[in-house]
Amino acid sequence: MTFDLNRKRVWVAGHRGMVGGATVRRLKSEGCEVITAGRETVDLKRQAEVEAFLRDARPDAIIMAAAKVGGILANDTRPAEFLYDNIMIEANIIAAAHDNDVQKFLFLGSSCIYPKFASQPISEDSLLTGPLEPTNEWYAIAKIAGIKLAQAYRKQYGRDYISAMPTNLYGPGDNFDLRSSHVMPAIIRKAHEAKIQGAKNITVWGTGQPRREFLHADDCADALVFLLKNYSGDEHVNVGSGEDITILELTQLVCDVVEFRGEIIHDLTKPDGTPRKLMDANKLRSMGWAPAIALRNGIEETYSWFKENSPEAQTV
Ligand code: GDP
């Protein structure tokens, strides 16, 4: 172990998001003190607020789950927000972490920041080897800058600042808003609404042929804590399930879980995005970590959560 969490103060930035929330839950069994701060306490886009917060909170470690995130359409139509917000958030937090002598810092990238046509499965060293996918290049540029910033503080100041690269995530607490969500919550919601309303079909975006890899947010949180404790290296580490399926197969699986038996229709005016982004997760596997939640079980759990907790499920 390179970093013992026992009795440490750990700030989970972005604790209200899906990954941040899962990380807070996962840290409860680590004997550390978890620090959180909502938007009303600190606006992460404002440098002075982040500096003041960290001076006061004095964490020993930070897991940076705070980010402006969204699905393919949100990325494509709100490029300024995805680039500006993410650059500001990560620059403010990393610099203030160094200034306040934070010992360990874990940054989160995303599989969508690899080149559009990276060879599959995508290994860590594919980063910056080719052009990006145009629908999310704004987010990608910001996240690549964050990985580089963590590396720069390691190189210049010897900081133990590391990065994880999670694949497409899903789970309880996800965003189910159809204009800004990722595909998994969108399909769960669409199938649920179609079933309740007795509709004959649901519409998915694009051809259904792109392949995506999915990992449950609780598995991701477990991997993040594992890396925080055990990894201290310059290169980011892929966090994935090791398996991918087509969007059509995913839709069929979700419809089966939801018990919606209608037809699947394709809206070809919407983009497909990257054809495939299966990550090579061997680096993390060889360190001794593996995911625990099978895709179907994870979808069942997420659907139950959606029905019980999401305001969208109550308004059908
Ligand atoms: P991406 O992984 O960055 O492309 O982000 P998404 O999760 O938003 O989209 C993944 C794939 O699912 C893309 O090919 C989308 O076109 C497709 N997709 C199909 N239906 C939907 C939908 O209702 N919402 C979203 N966000 N994507 C959809």
Short mmCIF file of C-alpha atoms and ligand atoms in Angstrom, two decimals:
data_model
loop_
_atom_site.label_atom_id
_atom_site.label_comp_id
_atom_site.label_asym_id
_atom_site.label_seq_id
_atom_site.Cartn_x
_atom_site.Cartn_y
_atom_site.Cartn_z
CA MET A 1 0.00 0.00 0.00
CA THR A 2 1.38 3.43 -0.90
CA PHE A 3 -1.19 5.55 0.95
CA ASP A 4 -2.92 4.47 4.15
CA LEU A 5 -6.40 6.00 4.40
CA ASN A 6 -6.84 5.23 8.08
CA ARG A 7 -7.62 8.45 10.01
CA LYS A 8 -6.96 10.58 6.92
CA ARG A 9 -9.19 13.45 5.86
CA VAL A 10 -10.44 12.82 2.32
CA TRP A 11 -12.32 15.44 0.31
CA VAL A 12 -14.63 13.97 -2.32
CA ALA A 13 -15.16 16.88 -4.70
CA GLY A 14 -18.48 16.46 -6.52
CA HIS A 15 -20.15 14.25 -3.90
CA ARG A 16 -23.65 14.97 -5.25
CA GLY A 17 -22.83 13.38 -8.60
CA MET A 18 -23.19 9.68 -9.35
CA VAL A 19 -19.48 8.83 -8.99
CA GLY A 20 -18.89 11.19 -6.07
CA GLY A 21 -21.88 9.76 -4.20
CA ALA A 22 -20.70 6.19 -4.80
CA THR A 23 -17.19 7.17 -3.64
CA VAL A 24 -18.50 8.68 -0.39
CA ARG A 25 -20.43 5.44 0.28
CA ARG A 26 -17.36 3.32 -0.50
CA LEU A 27 -15.06 5.37 1.77
CA LYS A 28 -17.27 4.69 4.81
CA SER A 29 -15.49 1.38 5.34
CA GLU A 30 -11.98 2.87 5.18
CA GLY A 31 -11.60 4.47 8.61
CA CYS A 32 -11.07 7.90 7.09
CA GLU A 33 -12.94 11.15 7.59
CA VAL A 34 -14.85 12.13 4.46
CA ILE A 35 -15.18 15.84 3.70
CA THR A 36 -17.83 17.15 1.32
CA ALA A 37 -18.87 20.64 0.27
CA GLY A 38 -21.90 21.57 -1.81
CA ARG A 39 -22.10 24.29 -4.44
CA GLU A 40 -23.54 26.68 -1.86
CA THR A 41 -20.28 26.35 0.16
CA VAL A 42 -17.73 26.52 -2.62
CA ASP A 43 -18.10 27.29 -6.33
CA LEU A 44 -15.33 25.15 -7.83
CA LYS A 45 -15.06 27.45 -10.86
CA ARG A 46 -13.90 30.32 -8.59
CA GLN A 47 -10.24 30.16 -7.69
CA ALA A 48 -10.46 32.27 -4.50
CA GLU A 49 -13.32 30.14 -3.16
CA VAL A 50 -11.46 26.88 -3.80
CA GLU A 51 -8.29 28.26 -2.17
CA ALA A 52 -10.20 29.45 0.91
CA PHE A 53 -12.07 26.16 1.20
CA LEU A 54 -8.90 24.03 1.06
CA ARG A 55 -7.02 26.30 3.50
CA ASP A 56 -9.85 25.74 5.93
CA ALA A 57 -10.72 22.08 5.25
CA ARG A 58 -7.09 20.80 5.13
CA PRO A 59 -7.68 17.39 3.55
CA ASP A 60 -4.87 14.84 3.32
CA ALA A 61 -6.28 13.47 0.06
CA ILE A 62 -8.72 14.52 -2.66
CA ILE A 63 -10.78 12.42 -5.06
CA MET A 64 -11.86 14.71 -7.87
CA ALA A 65 -15.26 13.49 -9.01
CA ALA A 66 -16.45 17.03 -9.74
CA ALA A 67 -16.88 17.78 -13.42
CA LYS A 68 -19.28 19.13 -15.98
CA VAL A 69 -20.51 15.90 -17.56
CA GLY A 70 -23.19 14.95 -20.06
CA GLY A 71 -24.13 12.74 -22.95
CA ILE A 72 -23.37 13.07 -26.62
CA LEU A 73 -25.93 15.81 -27.34
CA ALA A 74 -25.05 17.97 -24.32
CA ASN A 75 -21.36 17.79 -25.24
CA ASP A 76 -22.06 18.67 -28.83
CA THR A 77 -24.38 21.61 -28.13
CA ARG A 78 -22.79 23.20 -25.01
CA PRO A 79 -19.07 23.17 -25.93
CA ALA A 80 -18.16 26.36 -24.05
CA GLU A 81 -19.49 24.99 -20.75
CA PHE A 82 -17.80 21.62 -21.17
CA LEU A 83 -14.43 23.17 -21.96
CA TYR A 84 -14.45 26.21 -19.64
CA ASP A 85 -16.09 24.68 -16.57
CA ASN A 86 -13.90 21.60 -16.55
CA ILE A 87 -10.67 23.50 -17.10
CA MET A 88 -11.49 25.94 -14.30
CA ILE A 89 -12.59 23.25 -11.83
CA GLU A 90 -9.55 21.06 -12.30
CA ALA A 91 -6.99 23.88 -12.45
CA ASN A 92 -8.36 25.48 -9.28
CA ILE A 93 -8.43 22.25 -7.31
CA ILE A 94 -5.04 20.87 -8.39
CA ALA A 95 -3.16 24.13 -7.80
CA ALA A 96 -4.82 24.71 -4.42
CA ALA A 97 -4.14 21.08 -3.44
CA HIS A 98 -0.43 21.66 -4.04
CA ASP A 99 -0.45 25.01 -2.21
CA ASN A 100 -2.09 23.37 0.81
CA ASP A 101 0.23 20.37 0.83
CA VAL A 102 -2.44 17.80 -0.01
CA GLN A 103 -0.49 14.52 -0.06
CA LYS A 104 -2.54 12.46 -2.48
CA PHE A 105 -4.80 13.55 -5.31
CA LEU A 106 -6.82 11.41 -7.70
CA PHE A 107 -8.06 12.96 -10.94
CA LEU A 108 -10.76 11.39 -13.11
CA GLY A 109 -10.49 11.34 -16.90
CA SER A 110 -12.85 9.40 -19.15
CA SER A 111 -12.57 6.86 -21.97
CA CYS A 112 -14.06 9.41 -24.39
CA ILE A 113 -10.88 11.47 -24.31
CA TYR A 114 -8.91 8.85 -26.23
CA PRO A 115 -8.55 9.33 -30.01
CA LYS A 116 -11.67 8.53 -32.03
CA PHE A 117 -9.99 5.70 -33.92
CA ALA A 118 -7.72 4.34 -31.17
CA SER A 119 -7.02 0.64 -31.64
CA GLN A 120 -9.23 -1.56 -29.46
CA PRO A 121 -9.06 -2.40 -26.64
CA ILE A 122 -7.66 1.04 -25.86
CA SER A 123 -4.47 0.98 -23.82
CA GLU A 124 -3.29 3.82 -21.64
CA ASP A 125 -0.54 4.84 -24.07
CA SER A 126 -3.11 5.65 -26.81
CA LEU A 127 -3.75 9.05 -25.27
CA LEU A 128 -2.82 11.90 -27.65
CA THR A 129 -1.99 9.59 -30.56
CA GLY A 130 -4.76 10.78 -32.92
CA PRO A 131 -7.68 13.15 -33.58
CA LEU A 132 -10.52 13.27 -31.06
CA GLU A 133 -14.20 12.47 -31.58
CA PRO A 134 -15.71 15.85 -32.66
CA THR A 135 -18.90 15.51 -30.56
CA ASN A 136 -16.92 15.53 -27.32
CA GLU A 137 -13.61 17.14 -28.11
CA TRP A 138 -14.37 20.06 -25.79
CA TYR A 139 -14.72 17.82 -22.78
CA ALA A 140 -11.75 15.74 -23.94
CA ILE A 141 -9.40 18.71 -24.25
CA ALA A 142 -10.32 19.84 -20.73
CA LYS A 143 -9.85 16.37 -19.25
CA ILE A 144 -6.55 15.79 -21.05
CA ALA A 145 -5.37 19.10 -19.56
CA GLY A 146 -6.35 17.81 -16.10
CA ILE A 147 -4.35 14.60 -16.52
CA LYS A 148 -1.38 16.62 -17.73
CA LEU A 149 -1.72 19.06 -14.83
CA ALA A 150 -1.58 16.22 -12.30
CA GLN A 151 1.50 14.86 -14.11
CA ALA A 152 3.07 18.32 -14.17
CA TYR A 153 2.75 18.70 -10.39
CA ARG A 154 4.28 15.24 -9.99
CA LYS A 155 7.15 16.13 -12.32
CA GLN A 156 7.91 19.61 -11.03
CA TYR A 157 7.11 19.25 -7.33
CA GLY A 158 7.24 15.49 -6.69
CA ARG A 159 3.54 15.38 -5.81
CA ASP A 160 1.77 12.01 -5.57
CA TYR A 161 -1.02 13.12 -7.88
CA ILE A 162 -2.53 10.34 -10.04
CA SER A 163 -5.29 9.89 -12.66
CA ALA A 164 -7.90 7.22 -13.34
CA MET A 165 -9.65 6.80 -16.70
CA PRO A 166 -13.12 5.33 -16.16
CA THR A 167 -15.20 3.90 -18.98
CA ASN A 168 -18.91 4.79 -19.48
CA LEU A 169 -20.48 4.68 -16.02
CA TYR A 170 -24.05 4.11 -14.88
CA GLY A 171 -25.91 3.45 -11.65
CA PRO A 172 -28.09 4.98 -8.93
CA GLY A 173 -27.90 8.77 -8.87
CA ASP A 174 -27.38 9.07 -12.61
CA ASN A 175 -28.84 11.94 -14.64
CA PHE A 176 -32.12 10.84 -16.29
CA ASP A 177 -32.78 14.08 -18.18
CA LEU A 178 -33.17 13.03 -21.81
CA ARG A 179 -31.45 16.10 -23.29
CA SER A 180 -28.28 15.86 -21.21
CA SER A 181 -28.02 12.25 -20.04
CA HIS A 182 -25.84 9.40 -21.25
CA VAL A 183 -27.35 6.48 -23.11
CA MET A 184 -28.00 4.10 -20.20
CA PRO A 185 -30.27 6.35 -18.10
CA ALA A 186 -31.94 7.60 -21.30
CA ILE A 187 -32.88 4.10 -22.42
CA ILE A 188 -34.04 3.08 -18.94
CA ARG A 189 -36.31 6.11 -18.77
CA LYS A 190 -37.62 5.73 -22.32
CA ALA A 191 -38.40 2.03 -21.84
CA HIS A 192 -40.08 2.72 -18.49
CA GLU A 193 -42.25 5.52 -19.89
CA ALA A 194 -43.19 3.48 -22.95
CA LYS A 195 -44.23 0.58 -20.75
CA ILE A 196 -46.33 2.75 -18.40
CA GLN A 197 -47.97 4.60 -21.31
CA GLY A 198 -48.56 1.42 -23.31
CA ALA A 199 -46.55 2.80 -26.26
CA LYS A 200 -45.76 0.55 -29.21
CA ASN A 201 -42.13 1.59 -29.56
CA ILE A 202 -39.16 3.51 -28.17
CA THR A 203 -36.73 5.62 -30.13
CA VAL A 204 -32.96 5.34 -29.72
CA TRP A 205 -30.50 7.78 -31.24
CA GLY A 206 -28.30 6.81 -34.15
CA THR A 207 -27.87 3.43 -35.81
CA GLY A 208 -27.57 1.38 -32.61
CA GLN A 209 -24.32 -0.06 -33.98
CA PRO A 210 -21.73 1.84 -31.88
CA ARG A 211 -20.26 -0.30 -29.13
CA ARG A 212 -19.89 0.91 -25.54
CA GLU A 213 -18.41 -0.54 -22.38
CA PHE A 214 -20.33 0.00 -19.13
CA LEU A 215 -19.20 -0.05 -15.52
CA HIS A 216 -21.38 0.35 -12.44
CA ALA A 217 -20.57 3.49 -10.41
CA ASP A 218 -20.03 1.37 -7.26
CA ASP A 219 -17.41 -0.70 -9.09
CA CYS A 220 -15.81 2.53 -10.27
CA ALA A 221 -15.76 3.94 -6.72
CA ASP A 222 -14.16 0.73 -5.47
CA ALA A 223 -11.46 1.02 -8.15
CA LEU A 224 -10.82 4.68 -7.27
CA VAL A 225 -10.28 3.86 -3.60
CA PHE A 226 -8.05 0.95 -4.64
CA LEU A 227 -5.93 3.29 -6.77
CA LEU A 228 -5.81 5.97 -4.10
CA LYS A 229 -4.35 3.45 -1.69
CA ASN A 230 -2.18 1.38 -4.01
CA TYR A 231 -1.10 3.35 -7.06
CA SER A 232 1.54 5.99 -7.34
CA GLY A 233 2.55 6.50 -10.95
CA ASP A 234 2.82 9.09 -13.67
CA GLU A 235 0.54 7.36 -16.17
CA HIS A 236 -3.27 7.34 -15.83
CA VAL A 237 -4.94 3.96 -15.23
CA ASN A 238 -7.93 2.64 -17.22
CA VAL A 239 -10.93 1.59 -15.12
CA GLY A 240 -13.27 -0.67 -17.09
CA SER A 241 -15.30 -3.85 -17.13
CA GLY A 242 -13.41 -5.32 -20.08
CA GLU A 243 -16.59 -6.03 -22.10
CA ASP A 244 -18.61 -3.95 -24.55
CA ILE A 245 -21.97 -4.31 -26.32
CA THR A 246 -23.75 -2.47 -29.12
CA ILE A 247 -26.27 0.25 -28.27
CA LEU A 248 -28.97 -1.96 -29.83
CA GLU A 249 -27.97 -4.90 -27.57
CA LEU A 250 -27.99 -2.56 -24.59
CA THR A 251 -31.47 -1.33 -25.55
CA GLN A 252 -32.72 -4.92 -25.84
CA LEU A 253 -31.25 -5.77 -22.44
CA VAL A 254 -32.79 -2.70 -20.78
CA CYS A 255 -36.18 -3.42 -22.40
CA ASP A 256 -35.99 -6.96 -21.05
CA VAL A 257 -35.23 -5.73 -17.51
CA VAL A 258 -37.96 -3.08 -17.69
CA GLU A 259 -40.34 -5.59 -19.33
CA PHE A 260 -41.15 -3.35 -22.27
CA ARG A 261 -41.94 -5.59 -25.24
CA GLY A 262 -42.41 -3.02 -28.01
CA GLU A 263 -40.36 -2.13 -31.05
CA ILE A 264 -37.04 -0.27 -31.15
CA ILE A 265 -36.90 2.64 -33.64
CA HIS A 266 -33.79 4.55 -34.69
CA ASP A 267 -33.54 8.36 -34.93
CA LEU A 268 -30.86 8.75 -37.58
CA THR A 269 -30.78 12.54 -37.22
CA LYS A 270 -28.88 12.02 -33.93
CA PRO A 271 -25.14 11.27 -33.93
CA ASP A 272 -23.54 7.86 -33.34
CA GLY A 273 -20.35 9.35 -31.92
CA THR A 274 -17.28 7.16 -31.53
CA PRO A 275 -17.79 3.73 -33.15
CA ARG A 276 -16.18 1.85 -30.28
CA LYS A 277 -14.28 2.61 -27.07
CA LEU A 278 -13.50 -0.58 -25.23
CA MET A 279 -10.68 -0.01 -22.80
CA ASP A 280 -7.80 -2.29 -22.05
CA ALA A 281 -8.13 -2.69 -18.27
CA ASN A 282 -5.20 -5.07 -17.85
CA LYS A 283 -3.02 -2.61 -15.99
CA LEU A 284 -5.56 -2.33 -13.16
CA ARG A 285 -6.35 -6.08 -13.29
CA SER A 286 -2.69 -6.90 -12.90
CA MET A 287 -2.61 -4.78 -9.75
CA GLY A 288 -5.31 -7.06 -8.33
CA TRP A 289 -8.59 -5.21 -8.92
CA ALA A 290 -11.66 -6.56 -10.79
CA PRO A 291 -15.28 -5.36 -11.06
CA ALA A 292 -17.97 -7.19 -9.08
CA ILE A 293 -21.31 -6.10 -10.60
CA ALA A 294 -22.62 -7.91 -13.71
CA LEU A 295 -24.27 -5.64 -16.29
CA ARG A 296 -27.77 -7.11 -16.00
CA ASN A 297 -27.71 -6.95 -12.18
CA GLY A 298 -26.48 -3.37 -12.34
CA ILE A 299 -29.26 -2.38 -14.74
CA GLU A 300 -31.88 -4.04 -12.50
CA GLU A 301 -30.60 -2.14 -9.48
CA THR A 302 -30.44 1.15 -11.39
CA TYR A 303 -33.98 0.68 -12.70
CA SER A 304 -35.25 0.06 -9.15
CA TRP A 305 -33.45 3.19 -7.98
CA PHE A 306 -34.95 5.19 -10.86
CA LYS A 307 -38.50 4.08 -10.04
CA GLU A 308 -38.12 4.87 -6.34
CA ASN A 309 -36.01 8.02 -6.37
CA SER A 310 -36.00 9.86 -9.64
CA PRO A 311 -38.46 12.73 -10.05
CA GLU A 312 -38.72 11.84 -13.75
CA ALA A 313 -40.20 8.42 -12.87
CA GLN A 314 -42.97 10.09 -10.85
CA THR A 315 -44.14 12.37 -13.68
CA VAL A 316 -45.01 9.75 -16.31
P1 GDP B 1 -20.86 8.80 -25.71
O1 GDP B 1 -20.45 7.47 -25.14
O2 GDP B 1 -19.93 9.90 -25.36
O3 GDP B 1 -21.12 8.71 -27.19
O4 GDP B 1 -22.21 9.25 -24.98
P2 GDP B 1 -23.70 8.71 -24.84
O5 GDP B 1 -23.79 7.77 -23.69
O6 GDP B 1 -24.56 9.94 -24.76
O7 GDP B 1 -24.06 7.95 -26.20
C1 GDP B 1 -23.62 6.67 -26.48
C2 GDP B 1 -24.27 6.13 -27.73
O8 GDP B 1 -25.66 5.87 -27.44
C3 GDP B 1 -24.27 7.08 -28.93
O9 GDP B 1 -24.06 6.32 -30.10
C4 GDP B 1 -25.68 7.63 -28.92
O10 GDP B 1 -26.13 8.08 -30.19
C5 GDP B 1 -26.47 6.41 -28.47
N1 GDP B 1 -27.81 6.67 -27.96
C6 GDP B 1 -28.94 6.02 -28.37
N2 GDP B 1 -30.02 6.53 -27.76
C7 GDP B 1 -29.57 7.51 -26.93
C8 GDP B 1 -30.25 8.39 -26.04
O11 GDP B 1 -31.47 8.39 -25.90
N3 GDP B 1 -29.47 9.25 -25.33
C9 GDP B 1 -28.10 9.26 -25.46
N4 GDP B 1 -27.38 10.12 -24.73
N5 GDP B 1 -27.44 8.45 -26.33
C10 GDP B 1 -28.18 7.59 -27.05
#
